[in-house]
mmCIF file of C-alpha atoms in Angstrom:
data_model
loop_
_atom_site.group_PDB
_atom_site.id
_atom_site.type_symbol
_atom_site.label_atom_id
_atom_site.label_comp_id
_atom_site.label_asym_id
_atom_site.label_seq_id
_atom_site.Cartn_x
_atom_site.Cartn_y
_atom_site.Cartn_z
ATOM 1 C CA ILE A 682 -26.083 19.349 -1.371
ATOM 2 C CA PRO A 683 -23.584 16.480 -1.418
ATOM 3 C CA ARG A 684 -20.830 16.683 -4.036
ATOM 4 C CA ASP A 685 -21.133 13.060 -5.137
ATOM 5 C CA TYR A 686 -22.726 9.756 -4.256
ATOM 6 C CA GLU A 687 -20.856 7.248 -2.118
ATOM 7 C CA TYR A 688 -20.558 3.489 -2.359
ATOM 8 C CA SER A 689 -19.779 1.135 0.519
ATOM 9 C CA ASP A 690 -19.646 -2.675 0.394
ATOM 10 C CA GLN A 691 -21.532 -2.830 3.696
ATOM 11 C CA LEU A 692 -24.041 -0.004 3.189
ATOM 12 C CA GLY A 693 -24.520 0.175 -0.590
ATOM 13 C CA PHE A 694 -24.999 3.378 -2.576
ATOM 14 C CA GLY A 695 -25.758 6.467 -0.571
ATOM 15 C CA LEU A 696 -25.545 10.188 -0.086
ATOM 16 C CA ARG A 697 -23.807 11.859 2.847
ATOM 17 C CA ASN A 698 -24.495 15.298 4.280
ATOM 18 C CA ILE A 699 -27.735 16.130 2.515
ATOM 19 C CA GLY A 700 -29.136 18.984 4.514
ATOM 20 C CA TYR A 701 -30.326 22.449 5.225
ATOM 21 C CA TYR A 702 -28.962 25.468 7.085
ATOM 22 C CA THR A 703 -30.991 28.348 8.506
ATOM 23 C CA ALA A 704 -30.762 31.140 11.043
ATOM 24 C CA LEU A 705 -33.218 30.787 13.931
ATOM 25 C CA GLY A 706 -33.068 34.416 14.884
ATOM 26 C CA GLU A 707 -30.455 36.978 15.701
ATOM 27 C CA HIS A 708 -28.511 34.799 18.135
ATOM 28 C CA MET A 709 -28.893 31.202 16.894
ATOM 29 C CA ASP A 710 -28.556 29.017 13.801
ATOM 30 C CA LEU A 711 -29.409 25.418 12.865
ATOM 31 C CA LYS A 712 -27.820 22.948 10.474
ATOM 32 C CA ALA A 713 -29.636 19.659 9.780
ATOM 33 C CA THR A 714 -27.884 17.034 7.645
ATOM 34 C CA PHE A 715 -28.697 13.431 6.783
ATOM 35 C CA ASP A 716 -26.927 10.342 5.456
ATOM 36 C CA ILE A 717 -29.090 7.967 3.407
ATOM 37 C CA TYR A 718 -28.055 4.588 1.954
ATOM 38 C CA LEU A 719 -30.068 2.261 -0.274
ATOM 39 C CA ARG A 720 -29.679 -0.766 2.021
ATOM 40 C CA GLY A 721 -31.553 0.965 4.842
ATOM 41 C CA THR A 722 -28.879 2.850 6.778
ATOM 42 C CA PHE A 723 -29.577 6.453 7.723
ATOM 43 C CA ALA A 724 -28.202 9.079 10.095
ATOM 44 C CA THR A 725 -29.402 12.486 11.284
ATOM 45 C CA TYR A 726 -27.156 15.301 12.502
ATOM 46 C CA LEU A 727 -28.490 18.500 14.100
ATOM 47 C CA GLN A 728 -26.024 21.267 14.953
ATOM 48 C CA SER A 729 -26.685 24.687 16.414
ATOM 49 C CA ASN A 730 -24.476 27.608 17.414
ATOM 50 C CA TYR A 731 -25.670 30.383 19.681
ATOM 51 C CA ARG A 732 -24.138 33.610 20.864
ATOM 52 C CA LYS A 733 -25.243 36.693 22.725
ATOM 53 C CA ARG A 734 -22.596 39.374 22.850
ATOM 54 C CA TYR A 735 -21.236 40.100 26.338
ATOM 55 C CA LYS A 736 -23.412 37.298 27.773
ATOM 56 C CA TYR A 737 -22.646 33.761 26.532
ATOM 57 C CA ASN A 738 -21.830 31.582 23.531
ATOM 58 C CA GLY A 739 -21.855 27.918 22.727
ATOM 59 C CA ASN A 740 -22.898 25.126 20.421
ATOM 60 C CA PHE A 741 -25.045 22.024 20.547
ATOM 61 C CA ALA A 742 -25.001 18.862 18.395
ATOM 62 C CA LEU A 743 -27.411 15.939 18.505
ATOM 63 C CA SER A 744 -26.806 12.955 16.224
ATOM 64 C CA TYR A 745 -28.629 9.683 15.653
ATOM 65 C CA SER A 746 -27.539 6.754 13.497
ATOM 66 C CA ASN A 747 -29.379 3.601 12.453
ATOM 67 C CA ARG A 748 -26.929 1.353 10.583
ATOM 68 C CA LYS A 749 -28.104 -1.732 8.761
ATOM 69 C CA THR A 750 -25.256 -4.062 7.820
ATOM 70 C CA GLU A 751 -25.089 -7.615 6.577
ATOM 71 C CA SER A 752 -24.777 -10.174 9.352
ATOM 72 C CA SER A 753 -21.363 -11.780 9.823
ATOM 73 C CA LEU A 754 -23.098 -15.162 9.470
ATOM 74 C CA GLY A 755 -24.663 -14.119 6.164
ATOM 75 C CA THR A 756 -28.166 -14.930 7.423
ATOM 76 C CA GLY A 757 -29.667 -11.472 7.319
ATOM 77 C CA PHE A 758 -28.983 -7.966 8.544
ATOM 78 C CA ASP A 759 -27.855 -6.488 11.868
ATOM 79 C CA ARG A 760 -29.086 -3.121 13.152
ATOM 80 C CA ASN A 761 -26.841 -0.841 15.184
ATOM 81 C CA LYS A 762 -28.552 2.224 16.672
ATOM 82 C CA SER A 763 -26.429 4.874 18.364
ATOM 83 C CA PHE A 764 -26.578 8.534 19.294
ATOM 84 C CA SER A 765 -24.289 11.344 20.339
ATOM 85 C CA ILE A 766 -24.831 14.534 22.339
ATOM 86 C CA ARG A 767 -22.257 17.313 22.365
ATOM 87 C CA TRP A 768 -22.761 20.659 24.087
ATOM 88 C CA SER A 769 -20.353 23.449 24.883
ATOM 89 C CA HIS A 770 -21.253 26.647 26.723
ATOM 90 C CA SER A 771 -19.184 29.486 28.089
ATOM 91 C CA GLN A 772 -20.229 32.646 29.833
ATOM 92 C CA ASP A 773 -18.612 35.951 29.015
ATOM 93 C CA ALA A 774 -16.736 37.478 31.948
ATOM 94 C CA LYS A 775 -18.771 40.670 31.500
ATOM 95 C CA ALA A 776 -22.116 38.862 31.832
ATOM 96 C CA HIS A 777 -22.198 38.787 35.616
ATOM 97 C CA PRO A 778 -19.652 40.188 38.067
ATOM 98 C CA TYR A 779 -20.065 37.418 40.667
ATOM 99 C CA ASN A 780 -21.385 34.279 38.890
ATOM 100 C CA GLN A 781 -19.556 32.157 36.339
ATOM 101 C CA PHE A 782 -21.029 29.135 34.488
ATOM 102 C CA SER A 783 -19.449 26.917 31.830
ATOM 103 C CA GLY A 784 -20.017 23.455 30.463
ATOM 104 C CA SER A 785 -18.704 20.921 28.000
ATOM 105 C CA VAL A 786 -20.651 17.685 27.466
ATOM 106 C CA ASN A 787 -19.722 14.797 25.152
ATOM 107 C CA ILE A 788 -21.786 11.593 25.531
ATOM 108 C CA GLN A 789 -22.145 8.727 23.047
ATOM 109 C CA THR A 790 -23.700 5.283 22.847
ATOM 110 C CA ASN A 791 -22.675 2.199 20.864
ATOM 111 C CA ASP A 792 -19.367 3.688 19.707
ATOM 112 C CA PHE A 793 -21.108 6.365 17.619
ATOM 113 C CA GLN A 794 -17.961 8.323 16.827
ATOM 114 C CA ARG A 795 -15.923 5.389 15.541
ATOM 115 C CA THR A 796 -18.838 3.931 13.567
ATOM 116 C CA ASN A 797 -20.088 7.076 11.810
ATOM 117 C CA GLN A 798 -17.172 9.484 11.459
ATOM 118 C CA ASN A 799 -14.598 9.032 8.730
ATOM 119 C CA ASN A 800 -11.436 10.599 10.138
ATOM 120 C CA ALA A 801 -8.442 9.363 12.131
ATOM 121 C CA ASN A 802 -9.149 11.452 15.223
ATOM 122 C CA SER A 803 -12.645 9.960 15.601
ATOM 123 C CA VAL A 804 -11.380 6.405 15.222
ATOM 124 C CA LEU A 805 -8.320 6.738 17.480
ATOM 125 C CA ASN A 806 -9.874 8.822 20.277
ATOM 126 C CA GLY A 807 -11.342 6.360 22.781
ATOM 127 C CA GLN A 808 -11.843 8.770 25.709
ATOM 128 C CA LEU A 809 -14.776 11.135 26.063
ATOM 129 C CA SER A 810 -15.260 13.583 28.900
ATOM 130 C CA SER A 811 -17.725 16.155 30.171
ATOM 131 C CA ASN A 812 -17.375 18.999 32.675
ATOM 132 C CA ILE A 813 -19.906 21.437 34.078
ATOM 133 C CA SER A 814 -18.922 24.111 36.581
ATOM 134 C CA PHE A 815 -20.550 26.978 38.429
ATOM 135 C CA SER A 816 -18.843 29.441 40.756
ATOM 136 C CA ARG A 817 -20.060 32.386 42.788
ATOM 137 C CA ARG A 818 -18.266 35.075 44.712
ATOM 138 C CA PHE A 819 -20.264 36.923 47.332
ATOM 139 C CA PRO A 820 -19.881 40.710 47.171
ATOM 140 C CA ASP A 821 -18.453 42.375 50.270
ATOM 141 C CA LYS A 822 -18.047 38.984 51.963
ATOM 142 C CA PRO A 823 -14.866 36.901 52.203
ATOM 143 C CA MET A 824 -16.447 33.716 50.820
ATOM 144 C CA SER A 825 -16.928 31.852 47.559
ATOM 145 C CA LEU A 826 -18.853 28.810 46.339
ATOM 146 C CA SER A 827 -18.063 26.442 43.472
ATOM 147 C CA VAL A 828 -19.870 23.373 42.136
ATOM 148 C CA PHE A 829 -18.292 20.926 39.673
ATOM 149 C CA LEU A 830 -19.688 17.866 37.864
ATOM 150 C CA SER A 831 -17.692 15.609 35.539
ATOM 151 C CA HIS A 832 -18.124 12.514 33.382
ATOM 152 C CA SER A 833 -15.613 10.298 31.586
ATOM 153 C CA GLN A 834 -16.314 7.515 29.143
ATOM 154 C CA ASN A 835 -14.008 4.933 27.554
ATOM 155 C CA THR A 836 -15.504 3.842 24.234
ATOM 156 C CA SER A 837 -13.330 0.694 24.026
ATOM 157 C CA THR A 838 -14.249 -0.777 27.415
ATOM 158 C CA ARG A 839 -17.634 1.033 27.649
ATOM 159 C CA LYS A 840 -16.753 2.120 31.168
ATOM 160 C CA VAL A 841 -18.508 5.302 32.314
ATOM 161 C CA THR A 842 -17.494 7.265 35.395
ATOM 162 C CA ILE A 843 -19.670 10.072 36.745
ATOM 163 C CA ASN A 844 -18.400 12.326 39.519
ATOM 164 C CA PHE A 845 -21.474 13.809 41.098
ATOM 165 C CA PRO A 846 -21.370 17.423 42.134
ATOM 166 C CA THR A 847 -18.361 18.419 44.123
ATOM 167 C CA VAL A 848 -19.284 21.449 46.201
ATOM 168 C CA ASN A 849 -16.565 23.681 47.578
ATOM 169 C CA PHE A 850 -17.324 26.539 49.968
ATOM 170 C CA GLN A 851 -14.348 28.692 50.958
ATOM 171 C CA THR A 852 -13.899 31.580 53.274
ATOM 172 C CA GLN A 853 -10.947 33.640 54.370
ATOM 173 C CA THR A 854 -9.660 33.331 57.913
ATOM 174 C CA LEU A 855 -12.161 34.843 60.316
ATOM 175 C CA PHE A 856 -11.486 36.154 63.832
ATOM 176 C CA PRO A 857 -14.909 36.255 65.519
ATOM 177 C CA PHE A 858 -13.581 37.371 68.940
ATOM 178 C CA LYS A 859 -11.189 40.042 67.692
ATOM 179 C CA LYS A 860 -11.852 43.584 68.868
ATOM 180 C CA LYS A 861 -11.227 46.565 66.668
ATOM 181 C CA ASN A 862 -8.339 48.015 68.590
ATOM 182 C CA ASP A 863 -4.556 48.105 68.483
ATOM 183 C CA PRO A 864 -3.301 44.671 67.203
ATOM 184 C CA SER A 865 -0.352 44.792 69.630
ATOM 185 C CA LYS A 866 -2.805 44.518 72.566
ATOM 186 C CA ASP A 867 -4.594 41.398 71.283
ATOM 187 C CA LYS A 868 -5.433 38.803 73.883
ATOM 188 C CA TRP A 869 -4.761 35.112 73.266
ATOM 189 C CA PHE A 870 -8.437 34.278 72.593
ATOM 190 C CA GLU A 871 -8.720 37.071 69.984
ATOM 191 C CA LYS A 872 -6.196 35.299 67.771
#
């Protein structure tokens, strides 16, 4: 329940953070909040945290805003629709001895953060980034595999850069022609 009503010259009277919180089971929760203004502006925020002990933990947030403001020409109203997706996931080291997965995603449209958040960090931070990585070690083999995907977004210039999966396969030095004998008697081709 919001503590008080809010007034804005652009949006009119309104309420921020009206919502509901509930647990969705043993490992997950959900918080749904809304902003409602009399001149037609509204926003929806869904947030969820999840955790499974010794396996993984993370959080997810999906937000949508539909702002209705008076036109700069004074001839009507302008609509500004924007959304935001944030997701963070990390795997516990005890979950799997050979695989590791983690991710952090932060994507926005139409300058969502600057338009809807009311704090200095949201207004001044113009760079968003996302990273997803997966790595695998192969048991009893001298090799490993890693895959990495990244995204960066500048909210001022609206420039988006996506680095598609970078795949890295590594192995230790192998000697396919080496015999299992005394190393001092190695021939040139065995090295």
